[in-house]
Coordinates of C-alpha atoms in Angstrom, one line a residue:
Chain A
M1 CA -0.1 -0.1 0.0
T2 CA 2.6 2.7 1.0
R3 CA 4.5 1.3 -1.9
L4 CA 2.1 2.4 -4.1
L5 CA 1.6 5.4 -2.8
V6 CA 5.1 6.3 -2.9
W7 CA 5.1 4.9 -6.5
L8 CA 2.1 7.4 -7.3
R9 CA 4.6 10.2 -6.4
Q10 CA 6.5 10.1 -9.9
F11 CA 3.4 11.4 -11.5
G12 CA 3.3 15.3 -11.7
I13 CA -0.5 15.6 -11.0
Y14 CA -0.8 13.3 -8.1
R15 CA 2.3 15.0 -6.4
G16 CA 1.0 18.5 -7.3
A17 CA -2.4 17.8 -5.9
V18 CA -0.6 16.2 -2.5
D19 CA 1.6 19.1 -2.0
L20 CA -1.2 21.8 -2.8
Y21 CA -3.0 19.8 -0.2
A22 CA -0.2 20.3 2.2
R23 CA 0.4 23.8 1.5
S24 CA -2.8 25.5 0.8
G25 CA -5.3 25.7 3.8
L26 CA -8.2 26.8 1.2
F27 CA -7.5 23.9 -1.0
R28 CA -7.4 21.4 2.0
G29 CA -10.3 23.2 3.5
L30 CA -12.3 22.4 0.3
V31 CA -11.4 18.7 0.0
I32 CA -12.7 18.0 3.6
A33 CA -15.6 20.3 3.6
F34 CA -17.0 19.6 0.1
I35 CA -19.0 16.3 0.7
P36 CA -20.5 17.2 4.0
V37 CA -21.4 20.9 3.2
A38 CA -22.9 19.6 0.1
W39 CA -24.8 16.9 1.9
I40 CA -26.1 19.2 4.7
L41 CA -27.3 21.7 2.1
V42 CA -28.8 19.4 -0.2
L43 CA -30.2 16.6 1.9
T44 CA -30.5 18.0 5.5
I45 CA -31.5 21.7 4.9
A46 CA -33.2 21.6 1.4
P47 CA -36.1 19.0 2.1
Y48 CA -37.3 21.0 5.3
A49 CA -36.9 24.3 3.2
Q50 CA -39.0 22.9 0.5
M51 CA -41.4 21.3 3.2
V52 CA -42.0 24.9 4.5
L53 CA -42.5 26.3 1.3
I54 CA -44.9 23.7 0.2
S55 CA -47.0 24.1 3.4
F56 CA -47.8 27.7 2.3
Y57 CA -48.7 27.0 -1.4
E58 CA -52.5 26.9 -2.3
R59 CA -51.9 23.7 -4.1
Y60 CA -48.9 21.3 -5.0
P61 CA -47.6 20.4 -7.8
L62 CA -48.3 23.8 -9.1
P63 CA -50.8 23.5 -12.3
P64 CA -49.0 25.0 -15.3
D65 CA -49.2 28.6 -16.3
Q66 CA -50.5 29.8 -13.0
T67 CA -48.7 31.8 -10.7
V68 CA -48.0 30.6 -7.2
E69 CA -50.8 31.7 -4.5
F70 CA -49.5 31.6 -1.2
T71 CA -51.9 30.8 1.9
F72 CA -52.2 29.9 5.5
R73 CA -55.2 27.9 5.0
H74 CA -53.3 24.6 5.6
Y75 CA -52.2 25.7 9.0
G76 CA -55.7 26.7 9.7
S77 CA -57.2 23.5 8.6
F78 CA -55.7 22.1 11.7
A79 CA -58.2 23.5 14.1
E80 CA -61.0 23.2 11.7
R81 CA -61.6 19.3 12.1
P82 CA -61.7 18.2 15.9
L83 CA -60.3 14.8 14.4
Y84 CA -57.0 16.2 13.9
L85 CA -56.9 18.1 17.3
T86 CA -57.9 15.2 19.2
A87 CA -55.2 13.0 17.4
F88 CA -52.7 15.6 18.2
I89 CA -53.4 16.1 21.7
R90 CA -53.4 12.2 22.3
S91 CA -50.2 12.3 20.5
F92 CA -48.8 14.7 23.3
V93 CA -50.4 13.0 26.1
F94 CA -49.5 9.5 25.0
A95 CA -46.1 10.5 24.6
S96 CA -45.7 12.2 27.9
L97 CA -47.2 9.3 30.0
M98 CA -45.3 6.5 27.9
T99 CA -41.9 8.7 28.7
A100 CA -43.1 8.6 32.4
L101 CA -43.9 5.1 32.4
T102 CA -40.6 4.2 30.8
L103 CA -38.7 6.2 33.3
I104 CA -40.7 4.5 36.2
V105 CA -40.0 0.9 34.5
V106 CA -36.4 1.5 33.8
F107 CA -34.9 3.2 36.5
P108 CA -35.0 0.4 39.1
V109 CA -33.4 -1.8 36.3
A110 CA -30.6 0.6 35.6
Y111 CA -30.0 1.3 39.2
F112 CA -30.0 -2.7 40.0
I113 CA -27.3 -3.2 37.2
S114 CA -25.1 -0.2 37.6
K115 CA -25.2 -0.2 41.7
V116 CA -26.4 -3.4 43.2
A117 CA -25.4 -6.5 40.9
P118 CA -22.0 -7.5 41.5
R119 CA -19.0 -5.5 39.5
G120 CA -17.9 -8.5 37.8
Q121 CA -21.8 -9.1 36.4
R122 CA -22.5 -5.7 35.1
T123 CA -21.6 -6.2 31.7
R124 CA -23.3 -9.6 31.2
L125 CA -26.7 -7.9 32.8
L126 CA -26.5 -5.0 30.7
L127 CA -25.9 -7.0 27.4
L128 CA -29.0 -9.0 28.5
V129 CA -31.2 -6.1 28.6
I130 CA -29.9 -4.5 25.4
A131 CA -30.1 -7.5 23.3
P132 CA -33.5 -6.9 21.9
F133 CA -32.5 -3.3 20.9
W134 CA -31.7 -4.5 17.2
I135 CA -35.1 -6.0 16.5
S136 CA -37.2 -4.1 14.1
E137 CA -40.1 -2.4 15.3
V138 CA -42.3 -4.4 12.9
I139 CA -41.0 -7.9 14.5
R140 CA -41.4 -6.6 18.0
S141 CA -45.0 -5.4 17.2
F142 CA -45.9 -8.9 15.6
A143 CA -44.3 -10.6 18.9
W144 CA -46.8 -8.6 20.8
M145 CA -49.5 -9.6 18.4
I146 CA -49.0 -13.3 19.1
M147 CA -49.0 -12.6 22.8
L148 CA -52.0 -10.3 23.2
S149 CA -54.4 -11.4 20.5
N150 CA -57.8 -13.1 21.2
S151 CA -56.2 -16.6 20.4
G152 CA -52.7 -15.2 21.8
A153 CA -50.5 -16.6 24.5
V154 CA -51.8 -14.6 27.4
N155 CA -55.6 -15.4 26.4
S156 CA -54.7 -18.9 26.3
L157 CA -52.8 -19.0 29.4
I158 CA -55.9 -17.4 31.3
A159 CA -58.3 -19.8 29.6
W160 CA -56.2 -22.9 30.5
L161 CA -55.9 -21.6 34.1
G162 CA -59.9 -21.2 33.9
L163 CA -59.9 -17.9 35.2
S164 CA -62.1 -16.6 32.5
A165 CA -63.7 -18.4 29.5
E166 CA -64.2 -15.4 27.4
P167 CA -60.9 -13.8 26.1
F168 CA -60.0 -10.4 27.0
E169 CA -60.1 -7.9 24.2
M170 CA -56.4 -6.7 24.5
L171 CA -54.9 -6.1 21.2
Y172 CA -55.9 -3.1 19.2
T173 CA -56.1 -1.1 22.3
N174 CA -54.1 1.4 24.5
L175 CA -53.1 -1.2 26.7
S176 CA -51.4 -3.4 23.9
L177 CA -49.8 -0.3 22.3
S178 CA -48.6 0.8 25.6
I179 CA -47.0 -2.6 26.3
G180 CA -45.6 -2.5 22.7
V181 CA -44.1 1.0 23.1
L182 CA -42.8 0.3 26.3
Y183 CA -40.9 -2.5 24.7
L184 CA -39.3 0.1 22.1
T185 CA -38.6 3.2 24.2
S186 CA -36.9 1.0 27.7
L187 CA -34.0 0.8 26.0
Y188 CA -33.3 4.2 24.8
M189 CA -34.2 5.2 28.4
L190 CA -31.6 2.6 30.0
L191 CA -28.5 3.4 28.4
P192 CA -28.5 7.3 29.3
V193 CA -29.9 6.8 32.8
Y194 CA -27.6 3.6 33.2
S195 CA -24.5 5.7 32.5
A196 CA -25.5 8.6 34.7
L197 CA -26.0 6.1 37.6
E198 CA -22.6 4.2 37.2
K199 CA -20.7 7.6 37.5
I200 CA -22.1 8.0 40.8
D201 CA -19.6 7.1 43.2
S202 CA -20.8 4.6 45.8
Q203 CA -18.7 5.8 48.7
L204 CA -20.8 9.1 48.5
L205 CA -23.8 6.9 49.4
D206 CA -21.9 5.0 52.0
A207 CA -20.9 8.6 53.6
A208 CA -24.6 9.5 53.7
A209 CA -25.6 6.5 55.1
N210 CA -22.9 6.6 57.9
L211 CA -23.8 10.1 58.6
G212 CA -27.4 8.9 59.3
A213 CA -29.3 9.7 56.1
P214 CA -32.2 7.3 55.5
A215 CA -32.6 5.8 52.4
W216 CA -35.3 7.9 51.0
K217 CA -33.1 10.8 51.6
R218 CA -30.1 9.5 49.7
F219 CA -32.3 8.7 47.0
T220 CA -33.8 12.3 46.7
R221 CA -30.7 14.4 47.6
I222 CA -27.9 12.1 46.1
I223 CA -28.9 9.6 43.4
L224 CA -31.7 12.2 41.6
P225 CA -29.7 15.0 41.6
L226 CA -26.7 13.3 40.1
A227 CA -28.5 11.2 37.9
R228 CA -30.7 14.1 36.6
D229 CA -29.1 14.9 33.5
G230 CA -29.3 11.4 32.0
I231 CA -33.0 11.1 33.1
V232 CA -33.5 14.4 31.2
S233 CA -31.7 12.8 28.1
G234 CA -33.5 9.7 28.0
C235 CA -36.8 11.3 28.5
T236 CA -36.0 13.5 25.7
L237 CA -35.0 10.6 23.4
V238 CA -38.2 9.0 24.4
F239 CA -40.4 11.5 24.0
L240 CA -39.3 12.3 20.2
L241 CA -39.2 8.8 19.5
V242 CA -42.8 7.9 20.6
I243 CA -44.2 11.4 19.1
G244 CA -43.1 10.0 15.6
L245 CA -44.1 6.5 15.9
Y246 CA -46.0 5.2 12.9
A247 CA -45.7 1.3 12.3
M248 CA -46.4 0.3 16.0
P249 CA -49.5 2.3 16.5
Q250 CA -51.2 0.8 13.3
L251 CA -50.3 -2.8 14.2
L252 CA -51.0 -2.9 18.0
G253 CA -53.4 0.1 18.2
G254 CA -56.9 0.4 17.1
P255 CA -59.4 3.0 15.6
G256 CA -59.5 4.7 19.2
T257 CA -55.9 5.0 19.5
T258 CA -54.8 6.9 16.2
L259 CA -51.9 9.3 16.9
F260 CA -51.0 12.3 14.9
A261 CA -48.0 10.7 13.0
A262 CA -50.7 8.3 11.6
T263 CA -52.8 11.3 10.6
I264 CA -49.9 12.7 8.8
G265 CA -49.3 9.5 7.1
Q266 CA -52.7 9.1 6.0
I267 CA -52.7 12.6 4.6
F268 CA -49.9 11.5 2.3
S269 CA -51.1 8.4 1.3
K270 CA -54.0 10.1 -0.3
A271 CA -53.2 11.2 -3.7
G272 CA -53.4 14.5 -5.3
D273 CA -52.6 18.0 -3.8
S274 CA -52.5 16.7 0.1
W275 CA -49.0 17.7 0.2
P276 CA -49.4 21.1 1.3
Q277 CA -51.6 20.2 3.9
G278 CA -49.5 17.3 5.2
S279 CA -46.2 19.6 5.3
A280 CA -48.1 22.0 7.3
F281 CA -49.2 19.3 9.8
S282 CA -45.4 18.0 9.7
L283 CA -44.3 21.5 10.7
I284 CA -46.7 21.8 13.4
L285 CA -45.7 18.6 15.0
I286 CA -42.1 19.2 14.9
G287 CA -42.5 22.8 16.1
A288 CA -44.7 21.6 19.1
A289 CA -42.5 18.6 20.0
L290 CA -39.4 20.7 19.8
G291 CA -40.9 23.3 22.0
Y292 CA -42.2 20.8 24.4
V293 CA -39.1 19.0 24.8
G294 CA -36.8 22.4 24.9
L295 CA -39.2 23.7 27.8
F296 CA -38.7 20.2 29.5
T297 CA -34.9 20.4 29.3
V298 CA -34.8 24.1 30.6
L299 CA -37.2 23.4 33.4
F300 CA -35.1 20.0 34.6
Q301 CA -31.6 20.1 33.4
S302 CA -29.5 20.9 36.2
R303 CA -27.7 24.3 36.2
R304 CA -24.2 22.9 36.0
R305 CA -24.9 21.4 32.7
R306 CA -26.7 24.7 31.6
R307 CA -24.1 26.7 32.3
A308 CA -21.3 24.4 30.8
S309 CA -22.9 24.5 27.7
Chain B
M1 CA -33.8 -1.0 52.7
M2 CA -31.8 -4.6 52.8
R3 CA -34.8 -6.1 51.6
L4 CA -35.4 -3.5 48.8
R5 CA -31.7 -4.2 47.6
H6 CA -31.7 -7.7 48.0
F7 CA -35.1 -8.5 47.0
A8 CA -37.1 -6.0 45.1
L9 CA -34.6 -4.8 42.8
P10 CA -33.6 -7.9 41.5
A11 CA -37.2 -9.1 41.2
I12 CA -37.9 -6.1 38.9
F13 CA -34.7 -6.8 37.1
W14 CA -35.7 -10.3 36.2
L15 CA -39.3 -9.3 35.6
F16 CA -38.1 -7.0 33.0
V17 CA -35.8 -9.4 31.4
A18 CA -39.0 -11.9 31.4
Y19 CA -40.8 -8.8 29.6
L20 CA -38.2 -8.6 27.2
F21 CA -37.6 -12.2 26.2
I22 CA -41.0 -14.1 26.6
P23 CA -42.6 -12.4 23.5
I24 CA -39.6 -13.5 21.5
I25 CA -39.5 -17.0 22.8
V26 CA -43.1 -17.3 22.2
M27 CA -42.7 -16.0 18.7
A28 CA -39.8 -18.6 17.9
A29 CA -42.2 -21.3 19.3
M30 CA -45.0 -20.3 17.0
G31 CA -42.8 -20.8 14.1
F32 CA -43.0 -24.5 14.9
R33 CA -47.0 -24.6 15.1
D34 CA -48.0 -26.9 12.4
S35 CA -51.1 -25.1 11.4
N36 CA -51.7 -22.2 9.2
F37 CA -53.0 -20.1 12.1
V38 CA -51.6 -18.6 15.3
A39 CA -53.1 -20.0 18.2
F40 CA -52.2 -22.0 21.4
P41 CA -51.6 -24.4 22.7
I42 CA -49.0 -25.8 20.1
Q43 CA -50.0 -29.5 19.9
N44 CA -48.2 -30.4 16.6
W45 CA -44.8 -29.3 16.3
T46 CA -43.2 -29.2 12.7
T47 CA -40.0 -27.4 11.3
R48 CA -41.5 -27.0 8.1
W49 CA -42.0 -23.2 8.3
Y50 CA -38.5 -22.8 9.3
Q51 CA -37.5 -24.5 6.3
S52 CA -39.7 -23.6 3.5
V53 CA -40.1 -19.8 4.5
L54 CA -36.6 -19.0 3.3
F55 CA -37.8 -20.1 -0.4
D56 CA -40.7 -18.0 -0.1
K57 CA -40.2 -15.8 -3.5
D58 CA -41.6 -12.6 -1.7
I59 CA -39.8 -12.9 1.3
A60 CA -36.4 -13.9 -0.4
Q61 CA -37.0 -10.7 -2.6
S62 CA -37.8 -8.3 0.3
L63 CA -34.8 -9.7 2.3
W64 CA -32.3 -9.4 -0.5
L65 CA -33.5 -5.8 -1.0
S66 CA -33.3 -4.9 2.4
L67 CA -29.7 -6.3 2.4
K68 CA -28.8 -4.3 -0.9
V69 CA -30.2 -1.0 0.5
A70 CA -28.3 -1.4 4.0
V71 CA -24.9 -1.9 2.0
V72 CA -25.3 1.0 -0.2
S73 CA -26.9 3.3 2.6
T74 CA -23.8 2.4 4.7
L75 CA -21.3 3.0 1.9
I76 CA -23.2 6.8 1.5
A77 CA -23.2 7.1 5.2
L78 CA -19.4 6.4 5.4
A79 CA -18.6 8.5 2.5
V80 CA -20.6 11.6 4.1
G81 CA -19.9 10.7 7.6
L82 CA -16.1 10.4 7.7
P83 CA -15.0 13.7 6.0
S84 CA -18.1 15.3 8.2
A85 CA -16.2 14.0 11.3
F86 CA -13.0 15.6 9.9
L87 CA -14.6 18.6 9.3
V88 CA -16.1 19.0 12.9
A89 CA -12.7 18.0 14.4
R90 CA -11.0 20.8 12.6
T91 CA -13.4 23.8 13.8
T92 CA -13.9 25.2 17.0
G93 CA -16.0 27.3 18.9
I94 CA -19.5 28.6 17.6
I95 CA -18.7 27.0 14.1
R96 CA -18.2 23.6 15.7
A97 CA -21.3 24.0 17.8
A98 CA -23.5 25.1 14.9
L99 CA -21.9 22.2 12.7
V100 CA -22.6 19.4 15.4
A101 CA -26.0 20.4 15.9
I102 CA -27.0 20.4 12.3
I103 CA -25.4 17.1 11.6
V104 CA -27.1 15.7 14.8
L105 CA -30.4 17.1 14.5
P106 CA -32.0 14.8 12.0
A107 CA -31.5 12.1 14.7
F108 CA -33.9 13.7 16.9
L109 CA -36.4 15.2 14.5
P110 CA -39.7 12.6 14.3
V111 CA -39.1 10.0 12.1
I112 CA -42.2 10.4 10.1
V113 CA -41.4 14.0 9.1
S114 CA -38.0 13.8 8.0
A115 CA -39.3 10.5 6.0
I116 CA -41.9 12.7 4.2
A117 CA -39.7 15.9 3.8
L118 CA -37.4 13.5 2.0
R119 CA -40.3 11.9 0.0
M120 CA -41.4 15.5 -1.5
F121 CA -37.8 16.4 -2.2
I122 CA -36.4 13.3 -4.1
G123 CA -38.3 14.8 -7.3
Q124 CA -35.9 17.8 -7.2
L125 CA -33.1 15.2 -7.5
G126 CA -34.6 13.6 -10.5
L127 CA -35.4 10.1 -8.4
E128 CA -38.3 8.2 -8.1
T129 CA -39.4 6.4 -4.9
G130 CA -37.5 3.1 -5.0
P131 CA -34.5 1.4 -3.7
T132 CA -32.1 4.5 -4.1
A133 CA -34.4 6.9 -2.4
I134 CA -34.5 4.5 0.5
A135 CA -31.0 4.2 0.6
I136 CA -30.4 8.0 0.8
G137 CA -33.2 8.2 3.4
H138 CA -31.3 5.6 5.6
A139 CA -28.2 7.3 4.9
A140 CA -29.5 10.7 6.2
S141 CA -30.6 8.7 9.4
T142 CA -27.4 6.9 10.1
I143 CA -24.9 9.8 9.4
P144 CA -25.3 11.3 12.7
F145 CA -24.0 8.0 14.6
V146 CA -21.4 7.6 12.2
V147 CA -20.1 11.2 12.6
L148 CA -20.6 10.8 16.6
M149 CA -18.3 7.5 16.6
V150 CA -15.8 8.6 14.2
L151 CA -15.4 12.0 16.3
T152 CA -15.2 10.2 19.5
R153 CA -12.1 8.1 18.5
L154 CA -10.8 11.0 16.4
N155 CA -10.8 13.3 19.6
A156 CA -8.6 10.4 21.3
M157 CA -6.0 10.5 18.7
N158 CA -2.7 11.4 19.8
P159 CA -1.8 14.5 17.0
N160 CA 1.9 13.7 17.5
I161 CA 1.7 10.5 15.6
A162 CA 0.8 12.1 12.3
D163 CA 3.3 14.8 13.1
A164 CA 5.8 12.3 13.8
A165 CA 5.3 10.4 10.2
R166 CA 5.2 13.9 8.4
N167 CA 8.7 14.3 9.9
L168 CA 9.5 11.1 8.7
G169 CA 8.7 12.0 5.1
A170 CA 5.0 10.6 4.7
D171 CA 2.8 12.7 2.7
D172 CA -0.7 13.3 3.7
V173 CA -2.2 10.6 1.6
I174 CA 0.2 8.3 3.3
I175 CA -0.6 9.7 6.6
F176 CA -4.5 9.2 6.1
T177 CA -4.3 5.6 4.8
R178 CA -1.6 4.3 7.1
I179 CA -2.2 6.0 10.3
I180 CA -5.7 7.8 10.6
L181 CA -7.7 4.9 8.7
P182 CA -6.0 2.1 10.8
Y183 CA -6.6 4.0 14.1
L184 CA -10.1 4.7 13.2
A185 CA -10.7 1.3 12.1
P186 CA -13.0 0.0 15.3
A187 CA -14.8 3.1 15.3
L188 CA -15.5 2.5 11.6
F189 CA -16.3 -1.2 12.0
G190 CA -18.9 -0.2 14.7
A191 CA -20.3 2.5 12.6
V192 CA -20.5 0.2 9.7
M193 CA -22.1 -2.5 11.7
F194 CA -24.7 0.2 13.3
A195 CA -25.6 1.7 10.1
M196 CA -26.4 -1.5 8.4
L197 CA -28.5 -2.8 11.2
L198 CA -30.5 0.6 11.5
S199 CA -31.0 0.4 7.9
F200 CA -32.2 -3.0 7.8
E201 CA -34.7 -2.6 10.6
D202 CA -36.0 0.4 9.4
F203 CA -39.8 0.9 8.5
V204 CA -41.0 4.2 8.1
R205 CA -38.3 5.5 5.7
S206 CA -38.8 2.4 3.7
F207 CA -42.3 2.8 3.7
F208 CA -42.6 6.5 2.3
L209 CA -39.7 6.2 0.1
G210 CA -40.2 2.8 -1.3
G211 CA -41.6 2.3 -4.5
F212 CA -43.1 -1.1 -5.8
E213 CA -40.5 -3.4 -4.4
Q214 CA -41.0 -3.9 -0.5
T215 CA -38.0 -4.2 2.0
F216 CA -38.5 -6.9 4.4
P217 CA -40.0 -4.7 7.1
V218 CA -42.4 -3.3 5.1
L219 CA -43.5 -6.6 3.5
L220 CA -43.9 -8.0 7.0
F221 CA -46.1 -5.0 8.0
S222 CA -48.4 -5.3 5.0
K223 CA -48.5 -9.0 5.5
L224 CA -49.2 -8.6 9.2
R225 CA -52.4 -6.4 8.5
F226 CA -53.9 -9.2 6.9
G227 CA -53.4 -11.8 9.3
L228 CA -50.7 -13.7 11.5
D229 CA -49.5 -16.9 10.4
P230 CA -46.6 -19.3 11.9
G231 CA -44.5 -18.8 8.8
L232 CA -44.2 -15.0 9.4
A233 CA -43.1 -16.2 13.1
A234 CA -40.4 -18.4 11.9
I235 CA -38.9 -15.9 9.4
S236 CA -39.2 -13.0 11.8
T237 CA -37.4 -15.2 14.2
L238 CA -34.4 -15.9 11.8
V239 CA -34.0 -12.2 11.0
L240 CA -34.0 -11.3 14.8
L241 CA -31.4 -14.1 15.8
I242 CA -29.3 -12.7 12.8
S243 CA -29.5 -8.9 13.7
T244 CA -29.1 -9.6 17.5
A245 CA -26.1 -11.7 16.9
I246 CA -24.5 -8.9 14.6
G247 CA -25.5 -6.3 17.1
L248 CA -24.2 -7.9 20.3
Y249 CA -21.0 -8.8 18.4
A250 CA -20.5 -5.2 17.3
D251 CA -21.1 -4.0 21.0
H252 CA -19.0 -6.8 22.4
F253 CA -16.2 -5.3 20.1
L254 CA -16.4 -1.7 20.6
R255 CA -16.6 -2.5 24.5
R256 CA -13.4 -4.9 24.5
R257 CA -11.8 -2.0 22.4
R258 CA -12.5 0.5 24.6
M259 CA -11.4 -1.2 27.5
K260 CA -8.1 -2.3 26.1
N261 CA -7.6 1.4 25.3
G262 CA -8.7 2.4 29.0
I263 CA -5.9 0.4 30.0
M264 CA -3.5 1.4 27.5
S265 CA -3.9 5.1 28.1

């Protein structure tokens, strides 16, 4: 390899390019920055810019020989039908509740792995709970469909135990959706919370205990404040994940659990000039979600972190 | 307190593990059910689903498409992510913060919105919905992770090594190929695995950016809306075993490297 590169140096063009790269800061900057900047402009910024533009168009694609008309009516249409507003509010309530539920379920698990389990086993226990991380959202939904359907595992078990002859309607409800979503979100919460807890010096807790601090006080005065940034970033991740969920609510949810992401998806699966409305709704979702998460972060992130950033 | 520590917490942990694994085990078992329907108990067992499902034409095609998309999107993500990481490493202050923010932001926006924004934009690039569009969409979603993984490793690199090579007469190309790339190798390996798996399991982008051909998650999704059958359980089990094995191997690999480096430094 090195020999090839040295051999290449006998060619003037190659040598010139390499020397130019070594000498000219501008050329070096161009070589390094060209692809990233082009990608950011074309595939990160441009699609959203176009989305903003389309959301103000009267119709899209533009009919030929017609001037562009700008309108706010697609944003207005959001408030017109209660269907949209209901799905929107349901999305935010559901995502907030799921975030809280995920934290409640995952925190003791993360605490157990990072503080209670023997040191030598921690990696193994952590691997055990992050193993399902790599399974597709659709496959996870399928697994829970098998568990919760009327002829599924849970209902069969209930019938076999003789608890109830009638199957419980669990699939296509809020219950099945919550169980499935928790399956998806728990690992996004686990990793940040675990790494925050792992950093807490156990001697700090021992010292507090020796000085007579009861367990609940050690929890509220030491563990929670020190794990705060991990909890906040876990909650942010989970909330944004749930608000954008599309496949799982359609597989595990029912007509009564339509979320706003599905509303947007439906608008886009309609043919014709529904793009402006879909764009407006997408931007409403982004704006509201980022605003909500931003407020949450400002309220709960520790002052130390805020000052540092 | 002692009771909480030694009884409740382990109990919660193992309940959580059961919650994670029972559905997967049940699904794997369902793949052995000798019937066309999903139901319990499983009285007659068969391996025919596991044998036949790989030769199902639709499924084989969708898996092949998923694999192709995963490879192409990973190559794109590397081609963009690697120079992006170098660019970030060379900047400082507010420019660096802005650059990192714009590179990482796509990972935090709701997936459905980024898929739709790209779906509306690909026409401007002269693309139709289809495998190329999916690959670009997946690359857009994995680049943030590639950049962060490479950047972490790059920041830990000792700049004296490159300077020493330069003093010994190496030009920038030699330094890049013989020193920087080998140093980054573990991060690149991790990034490749991560990007491939994220692409392979993605549903939303493949759904909105895909054309007539369906990737595996999209095919499974449309089949599941018609009904469940043990054959789908069998193929899902096989796919999840393979992706979990690759994911765990990559994780283990990175962890081991990090530990070794921790001891060395």
